[in-house]
Amino acid sequence: MYIVVVGAGAMGCLFGGFLQEKGHRVVLADVWRQHIEEMNTNGLRIETSQGERKIRVSAKFIHEVEGQPDLLIIFTKTFHTENALKTAKGIIGNETVVLTLQNGLGNVETIEKFVPRERIIAGITNFPSDLIGPGMVRSLGYGETIIMQAHGEITPQLEKVRQALNDAGFNCKISKEVFDSIWEKVAFNAAMNSVTAVTGLTVGQLGANPEGVKLARRIVEEAIAVAGKKGLGANKEAVLNTLERVFVEHAGHKPSMLQDILARRKTEIEAINCAIVKEAEKEGIPTPTTEVLCSLVRILEQSYQN
Ligand code: NAD
């Protein structure tokens, strides 16, 4: 397959690098000059628990990408999706399928401004990845990837994408319940990311703090109630159990939203807590705790953006 990864950061490089290794023709498209130049000159370095490998890749500025890919994987942060796709619009052909494994809500709706729903694949992945510096990512840990056509039908193109991701090591399954999984993940992220971002606590410090745990659980309950009202089967106990497990297993970790706040960068709060609040308003149910965390993170962002 000809695959273009739009947003070649931590996740885009991980997925694009391993797909390239499996023989696909991959172009990593980004906007960061130093990173692009480093990858073209010295290759992409990916560190996993098995060690470090160097992969020869083709990296380009997004506006320089040519040809119509069979698969376009969008891996920018959610707030860059629209701009990135505006630039990439010209390479999206009639057969191009667009895959999003980004966190948060509303990704399909944003992509749908550029591609019909029948050619969008949505999903989640819990493989971790960190961008260490230009040309280098680190992914320590294993996970799974769940995908589904956004319109809900299993198609040959979906199976082709699953096969490619699975062969590249991303433990990929097709699931008709993908939107339940997306809501479970957003409930988890709304709790863990926003509370650590506002308190400055690591995952383990939050887990050891009874008031913090109560707050995180409350956000999960609110988010899952919204999913339930929308007729989705997201499972509250499963998310609460994941929260408990992660408090212990990833005790030292600083979630991405906390890292973003510490580095005074924009966060994905709008696609996570604030998006849950918007969906709750449509359903006419209150989500007061999630709403406060949405406001607090916005306040922090505004405090250093102004
Ligand atoms: P990242 O910030 O490392 O990478 C995003 C990349 O997009 C950057 O290299 C940036 O330069 C690039 N970019 C920005 N604007 C662009 C544009 N207009 N055109 C092309 N490229 C552009 O982010 P990430 O950690 O890889 O996360 C990507 C998405 O995946 C997010 O939605 C995140 O929540 C989700 N996710 C991340 C992880 C993880 O462990 N990192 C795991 C699961 C899901």
Short mmCIF file of C-alpha atoms and ligand atoms in Angstrom, two decimals:
data_model
loop_
_atom_site.label_atom_id
_atom_site.label_comp_id
_atom_site.label_asym_id
_atom_site.label_seq_id
_atom_site.Cartn_x
_atom_site.Cartn_y
_atom_site.Cartn_z
CA MET A 1 0.00 0.00 0.00
CA TYR A 2 1.01 3.62 -0.48
CA ILE A 3 0.55 5.15 2.98
CA VAL A 4 0.88 8.81 3.98
CA VAL A 5 1.09 9.56 7.69
CA VAL A 6 -0.05 13.12 8.35
CA GLY A 7 1.46 14.23 11.66
CA ALA A 8 4.69 12.29 12.07
CA GLY A 9 5.19 12.82 15.79
CA ALA A 10 5.38 10.19 18.52
CA MET A 11 2.57 7.99 17.16
CA GLY A 12 2.86 8.83 13.47
CA CYS A 13 6.53 7.79 13.43
CA LEU A 14 5.84 4.61 15.38
CA PHE A 15 3.08 3.48 13.03
CA GLY A 16 4.68 4.82 9.85
CA GLY A 17 8.10 3.37 10.71
CA PHE A 18 6.82 -0.15 11.37
CA LEU A 19 4.55 -0.10 8.30
CA GLN A 20 7.55 0.95 6.18
CA GLU A 21 9.55 -1.97 7.63
CA LYS A 22 6.84 -4.34 6.42
CA GLY A 23 7.35 -3.19 2.84
CA HIS A 24 4.68 -0.54 2.42
CA ARG A 25 5.62 2.70 0.69
CA VAL A 26 5.28 5.20 3.52
CA VAL A 27 5.66 8.98 3.51
CA LEU A 28 5.89 10.69 6.88
CA ALA A 29 4.36 14.16 6.48
CA ASP A 30 4.90 16.86 9.07
CA VAL A 31 5.63 20.57 9.49
CA TRP A 32 8.77 20.36 11.67
CA ARG A 33 11.82 21.00 9.49
CA GLN A 34 14.55 19.67 11.80
CA HIS A 35 12.66 16.41 12.38
CA ILE A 36 12.01 15.91 8.64
CA GLU A 37 15.64 16.61 7.73
CA GLU A 38 16.98 14.31 10.46
CA MET A 39 14.76 11.42 9.31
CA ASN A 40 15.75 11.84 5.66
CA THR A 41 19.46 12.14 6.45
CA ASN A 42 19.95 9.63 9.26
CA GLY A 43 16.76 7.55 9.29
CA LEU A 44 14.07 7.20 11.94
CA ARG A 45 15.19 5.74 15.28
CA ILE A 46 12.59 3.77 17.20
CA GLU A 47 13.40 2.47 20.66
CA THR A 48 11.24 -0.36 22.01
CA SER A 49 11.75 -2.82 24.89
CA GLN A 50 13.58 -5.02 22.33
CA GLY A 51 16.17 -2.29 21.71
CA GLU A 52 16.69 0.44 19.16
CA ARG A 53 16.25 0.12 15.40
CA LYS A 54 16.92 2.56 12.64
CA ILE A 55 14.51 2.63 9.72
CA ARG A 56 15.08 4.30 6.36
CA VAL A 57 12.06 6.50 5.76
CA SER A 58 10.85 9.22 3.44
CA ALA A 59 9.81 12.34 5.34
CA LYS A 60 8.28 15.40 3.70
CA PHE A 61 6.65 18.70 4.48
CA ILE A 62 2.95 18.05 4.26
CA HIS A 63 2.52 20.44 1.32
CA GLU A 64 5.20 18.58 -0.66
CA VAL A 65 3.58 15.14 -0.58
CA GLU A 66 2.58 13.81 -4.00
CA GLY A 67 0.36 11.05 -5.35
CA GLN A 68 -2.86 9.67 -3.95
CA PRO A 69 -2.30 7.29 -1.05
CA ASP A 70 -4.36 4.14 -0.53
CA LEU A 71 -4.30 4.98 3.16
CA LEU A 72 -3.85 8.32 4.89
CA ILE A 73 -3.26 8.01 8.64
CA ILE A 74 -3.95 11.23 10.50
CA PHE A 75 -1.84 11.40 13.66
CA THR A 76 -1.67 15.11 14.45
CA LYS A 77 -2.97 16.32 17.79
CA THR A 78 -6.75 16.75 17.46
CA PHE A 79 -6.59 20.56 17.26
CA HIS A 80 -4.36 20.35 14.17
CA THR A 81 -6.46 17.84 12.20
CA GLU A 82 -8.48 20.37 10.24
CA ASN A 83 -5.51 22.50 9.18
CA ALA A 84 -3.44 19.45 8.29
CA LEU A 85 -6.21 18.00 6.14
CA LYS A 86 -6.76 21.36 4.45
CA THR A 87 -3.13 21.16 3.31
CA ALA A 88 -3.38 17.45 2.42
CA LYS A 89 -6.71 17.84 0.60
CA GLY A 90 -5.10 17.65 -2.84
CA ILE A 91 -3.67 14.16 -2.30
CA ILE A 92 -6.92 12.63 -1.05
CA GLY A 93 -8.12 10.64 -4.06
CA ASN A 94 -11.44 8.91 -4.70
CA GLU A 95 -10.03 5.66 -3.33
CA THR A 96 -8.05 7.09 -0.40
CA VAL A 97 -9.12 5.74 2.98
CA VAL A 98 -8.45 7.92 6.04
CA LEU A 99 -7.67 6.31 9.39
CA THR A 100 -7.82 8.11 12.75
CA LEU A 101 -6.53 6.58 15.96
CA GLN A 102 -6.33 9.97 17.68
CA ASN A 103 -7.67 10.42 21.19
CA GLY A 104 -10.81 12.34 22.03
CA LEU A 105 -14.23 12.86 20.47
CA GLY A 106 -15.18 14.43 17.12
CA ASN A 107 -12.33 13.09 14.98
CA VAL A 108 -14.62 11.44 12.43
CA GLU A 109 -16.74 14.60 12.19
CA THR A 110 -13.65 16.73 11.46
CA ILE A 111 -12.33 14.30 8.83
CA GLU A 112 -15.77 14.09 7.26
CA LYS A 113 -15.33 17.70 6.10
CA PHE A 114 -12.76 16.31 3.63
CA VAL A 115 -13.72 12.67 2.95
CA PRO A 116 -17.08 10.87 2.88
CA ARG A 117 -17.83 8.77 5.95
CA GLU A 118 -17.63 5.52 3.89
CA ARG A 119 -13.89 6.11 3.50
CA ILE A 120 -13.12 6.91 7.14
CA ILE A 121 -11.87 4.30 9.58
CA ALA A 122 -12.00 5.18 13.27
CA GLY A 123 -10.36 3.45 16.17
CA ILE A 124 -8.21 3.51 19.24
CA THR A 125 -4.76 2.28 20.11
CA ASN A 126 -3.10 2.05 23.47
CA PHE A 127 0.43 1.49 22.22
CA PRO A 128 2.42 4.24 23.96
CA SER A 129 4.93 6.49 22.22
CA ASP A 130 7.06 9.49 23.12
CA LEU A 131 8.88 11.82 20.78
CA ILE A 132 12.41 11.98 22.18
CA GLY A 133 13.80 14.49 19.71
CA PRO A 134 14.19 15.04 15.97
CA GLY A 135 14.12 11.65 14.24
CA MET A 136 13.61 9.57 17.37
CA VAL A 137 10.66 8.02 19.20
CA ARG A 138 10.45 5.66 22.15
CA SER A 139 7.65 3.14 22.64
CA LEU A 140 8.01 1.01 25.75
CA GLY A 141 5.02 -1.25 26.19
CA TYR A 142 2.54 -3.35 24.28
CA GLY A 143 -1.08 -2.65 23.51
CA GLU A 144 -3.91 -3.27 21.11
CA THR A 145 -5.55 -1.43 18.27
CA ILE A 146 -9.26 -1.54 17.49
CA ILE A 147 -10.68 -0.25 14.21
CA MET A 148 -13.99 0.00 12.36
CA GLN A 149 -15.38 1.79 9.33
CA ALA A 150 -17.04 4.96 10.62
CA HIS A 151 -20.27 4.06 8.79
CA GLY A 152 -20.44 0.77 10.68
CA GLU A 153 -19.98 -1.79 7.90
CA ILE A 154 -17.10 -4.23 7.59
CA THR A 155 -15.56 -3.81 4.12
CA PRO A 156 -12.62 -5.38 2.24
CA GLN A 157 -10.68 -2.10 2.63
CA LEU A 158 -11.13 -2.28 6.42
CA GLU A 159 -9.77 -5.84 6.47
CA LYS A 160 -6.81 -4.73 4.32
CA VAL A 161 -5.96 -1.97 6.82
CA ARG A 162 -6.38 -4.36 9.78
CA GLN A 163 -4.02 -6.84 8.13
CA ALA A 164 -1.39 -4.18 7.45
CA LEU A 165 -1.53 -2.84 11.02
CA ASN A 166 -1.49 -6.33 12.49
CA ASP A 167 1.48 -7.41 10.36
CA ALA A 168 3.33 -4.29 11.50
CA GLY A 169 2.88 -5.42 15.13
CA PHE A 170 -0.05 -3.29 16.26
CA ASN A 171 -2.26 -6.19 17.45
CA CYS A 172 -5.20 -4.93 15.42
CA LYS A 173 -8.79 -6.13 15.65
CA ILE A 174 -11.98 -5.05 13.93
CA SER A 175 -14.82 -4.30 16.32
CA LYS A 176 -18.35 -3.10 15.68
CA GLU A 177 -18.23 -1.71 19.22
CA VAL A 178 -15.44 0.72 18.36
CA PHE A 179 -17.46 3.77 19.43
CA ASP A 180 -18.03 2.17 22.87
CA SER A 181 -14.24 1.76 23.09
CA ILE A 182 -13.65 5.36 21.96
CA TRP A 183 -15.97 6.57 24.75
CA GLU A 184 -14.28 4.32 27.32
CA LYS A 185 -10.92 5.75 26.30
CA VAL A 186 -12.17 9.34 26.40
CA ALA A 187 -13.67 8.71 29.87
CA PHE A 188 -10.32 7.38 31.06
CA ASN A 189 -8.37 10.27 29.52
CA ALA A 190 -10.83 12.87 30.83
CA ALA A 191 -10.22 11.58 34.34
CA MET A 192 -6.50 10.85 34.28
CA ASN A 193 -5.24 13.60 31.98
CA SER A 194 -7.19 16.58 33.28
CA VAL A 195 -6.76 15.82 36.99
CA THR A 196 -3.00 15.24 36.71
CA ALA A 197 -2.69 18.32 34.46
CA VAL A 198 -4.40 20.56 37.03
CA THR A 199 -2.78 19.08 40.16
CA GLY A 200 0.69 18.43 38.74
CA LEU A 201 0.61 14.94 40.27
CA THR A 202 2.03 11.89 38.52
CA VAL A 203 -0.29 8.95 37.90
CA GLY A 204 0.93 7.14 41.03
CA GLN A 205 0.69 10.24 43.24
CA LEU A 206 -2.90 10.74 42.07
CA GLY A 207 -3.70 7.09 42.77
CA ALA A 208 -2.36 7.46 46.31
CA ASN A 209 -4.52 10.50 47.00
CA PRO A 210 -8.09 9.57 48.10
CA GLU A 211 -9.57 12.95 47.11
CA GLY A 212 -7.87 12.76 43.71
CA VAL A 213 -9.14 9.23 43.10
CA LYS A 214 -12.68 10.32 44.05
CA LEU A 215 -12.50 13.17 41.53
CA ALA A 216 -11.16 10.94 38.76
CA ARG A 217 -13.86 8.31 39.38
CA ARG A 218 -16.55 11.00 39.31
CA ILE A 219 -15.39 12.12 35.84
CA VAL A 220 -15.49 8.54 34.56
CA GLU A 221 -19.03 8.15 35.92
CA GLU A 222 -20.17 11.36 34.21
CA ALA A 223 -18.60 10.47 30.85
CA ILE A 224 -20.01 6.95 30.83
CA ALA A 225 -23.46 8.31 31.72
CA VAL A 226 -23.30 10.50 28.59
CA ALA A 227 -22.26 7.53 26.46
CA GLY A 228 -25.15 5.53 27.92
CA LYS A 229 -27.61 8.29 27.08
CA LYS A 230 -26.32 8.21 23.51
CA GLY A 231 -27.16 4.50 23.36
CA LEU A 232 -23.57 3.29 23.52
CA GLY A 233 -22.47 0.29 25.56
CA ALA A 234 -19.36 1.83 27.18
CA ASN A 235 -18.58 -0.06 30.38
CA LYS A 236 -18.01 2.01 33.53
CA GLU A 237 -16.53 -0.83 35.61
CA ALA A 238 -14.01 -1.60 32.87
CA VAL A 239 -12.79 2.03 32.85
CA LEU A 240 -12.66 2.24 36.67
CA ASN A 241 -10.66 -1.01 36.75
CA THR A 242 -8.24 0.36 34.13
CA LEU A 243 -7.84 3.50 36.24
CA GLU A 244 -6.95 1.41 39.34
CA ARG A 245 -4.49 -0.73 37.35
CA VAL A 246 -2.78 2.25 35.71
CA PHE A 247 -2.39 4.04 39.08
CA VAL A 248 -0.09 1.16 40.05
CA GLU A 249 1.47 0.02 36.75
CA HIS A 250 2.31 3.49 35.41
CA ALA A 251 2.87 5.20 38.77
CA GLY A 252 5.78 7.38 37.60
CA HIS A 253 4.14 8.48 34.34
CA LYS A 254 3.15 12.07 33.60
CA PRO A 255 0.18 11.93 31.19
CA SER A 256 0.50 13.93 27.96
CA MET A 257 -1.82 16.70 29.16
CA LEU A 258 0.32 17.29 32.25
CA GLN A 259 3.44 17.28 30.05
CA ASP A 260 1.75 19.81 27.75
CA ILE A 261 0.83 22.09 30.66
CA LEU A 262 4.36 21.87 32.09
CA ALA A 263 5.80 22.75 28.66
CA ARG A 264 3.18 25.53 28.27
CA ARG A 265 1.76 23.92 25.11
CA LYS A 266 -1.83 23.65 23.93
CA THR A 267 -3.55 20.52 25.26
CA GLU A 268 -6.24 18.22 23.81
CA ILE A 269 -8.74 19.30 26.52
CA GLU A 270 -11.26 20.54 23.90
CA ALA A 271 -11.51 17.04 22.38
CA ILE A 272 -11.65 15.34 25.78
CA ASN A 273 -13.38 16.92 28.82
CA CYS A 274 -14.88 19.87 26.93
CA ALA A 275 -16.19 17.58 24.16
CA ILE A 276 -17.86 15.34 26.74
CA VAL A 277 -19.58 18.42 28.22
CA LYS A 278 -20.84 19.42 24.75
CA GLU A 279 -22.26 15.94 24.14
CA ALA A 280 -23.83 15.97 27.62
CA GLU A 281 -25.54 19.29 26.87
CA LYS A 282 -27.04 17.80 23.70
CA GLU A 283 -28.37 14.89 25.76
CA GLY A 284 -29.62 17.21 28.51
CA ILE A 285 -27.64 15.67 31.33
CA PRO A 286 -25.32 17.45 33.77
CA THR A 287 -21.55 16.80 33.90
CA PRO A 288 -20.47 19.37 36.51
CA THR A 289 -17.14 17.79 37.47
CA THR A 290 -16.01 17.25 33.89
CA GLU A 291 -17.04 20.83 33.10
CA VAL A 292 -14.96 22.27 35.96
CA LEU A 293 -11.89 20.35 34.76
CA CYS A 294 -12.52 21.60 31.19
CA SER A 295 -12.54 25.17 32.55
CA LEU A 296 -9.50 24.73 34.78
CA VAL A 297 -7.34 23.39 31.95
CA ARG A 298 -8.60 26.18 29.66
CA ILE A 299 -7.63 28.71 32.35
CA LEU A 300 -4.13 27.22 32.57
CA GLU A 301 -3.75 27.31 28.78
CA GLN A 302 -4.99 30.88 28.58
CA SER A 303 -2.67 31.97 31.38
CA TYR A 304 0.38 31.28 29.26
CA GLN A 305 -1.08 31.92 25.81
CA ASN A 306 -1.91 35.55 26.57
P1 NAD B 1 2.82 14.54 18.70
O1 NAD B 1 2.66 15.94 19.15
O2 NAD B 1 4.03 13.76 19.12
O3 NAD B 1 2.77 14.49 17.09
C1 NAD B 1 1.95 15.32 16.33
C2 NAD B 1 2.75 15.72 15.08
O4 NAD B 1 1.88 16.46 14.24
C3 NAD B 1 3.96 16.62 15.39
O5 NAD B 1 5.14 16.06 14.86
C4 NAD B 1 3.60 17.94 14.71
O6 NAD B 1 4.73 18.62 14.20
C5 NAD B 1 2.67 17.46 13.62
N1 NAD B 1 1.82 18.50 13.05
C6 NAD B 1 1.25 19.58 13.65
N2 NAD B 1 0.54 20.30 12.76
C7 NAD B 1 0.63 19.65 11.58
C8 NAD B 1 0.11 19.90 10.27
N3 NAD B 1 -0.66 20.96 10.03
N4 NAD B 1 0.41 19.02 9.30
C9 NAD B 1 1.19 17.93 9.53
N5 NAD B 1 1.73 17.67 10.74
C10 NAD B 1 1.44 18.49 11.75
O7 NAD B 1 1.48 13.79 19.13
P2 NAD B 1 1.26 12.23 19.44
O8 NAD B 1 1.64 11.95 20.84
O9 NAD B 1 1.85 11.43 18.34
O10 NAD B 1 -0.34 12.15 19.39
C11 NAD B 1 -1.06 12.14 18.18
C12 NAD B 1 -2.49 11.71 18.49
O11 NAD B 1 -2.48 10.34 18.97
C13 NAD B 1 -3.17 12.53 19.58
O12 NAD B 1 -4.54 12.65 19.32
C14 NAD B 1 -2.95 11.67 20.83
O13 NAD B 1 -3.91 11.91 21.84
C15 NAD B 1 -3.09 10.28 20.25
N6 NAD B 1 -2.44 9.20 21.01
C16 NAD B 1 -1.17 9.37 21.52
C17 NAD B 1 -0.58 8.31 22.19
C18 NAD B 1 0.84 8.43 22.71
O14 NAD B 1 1.27 7.57 23.49
N7 NAD B 1 1.62 9.43 22.30
C19 NAD B 1 -1.26 7.09 22.35
C20 NAD B 1 -2.53 6.97 21.81
C21 NAD B 1 -3.11 8.02 21.12
#
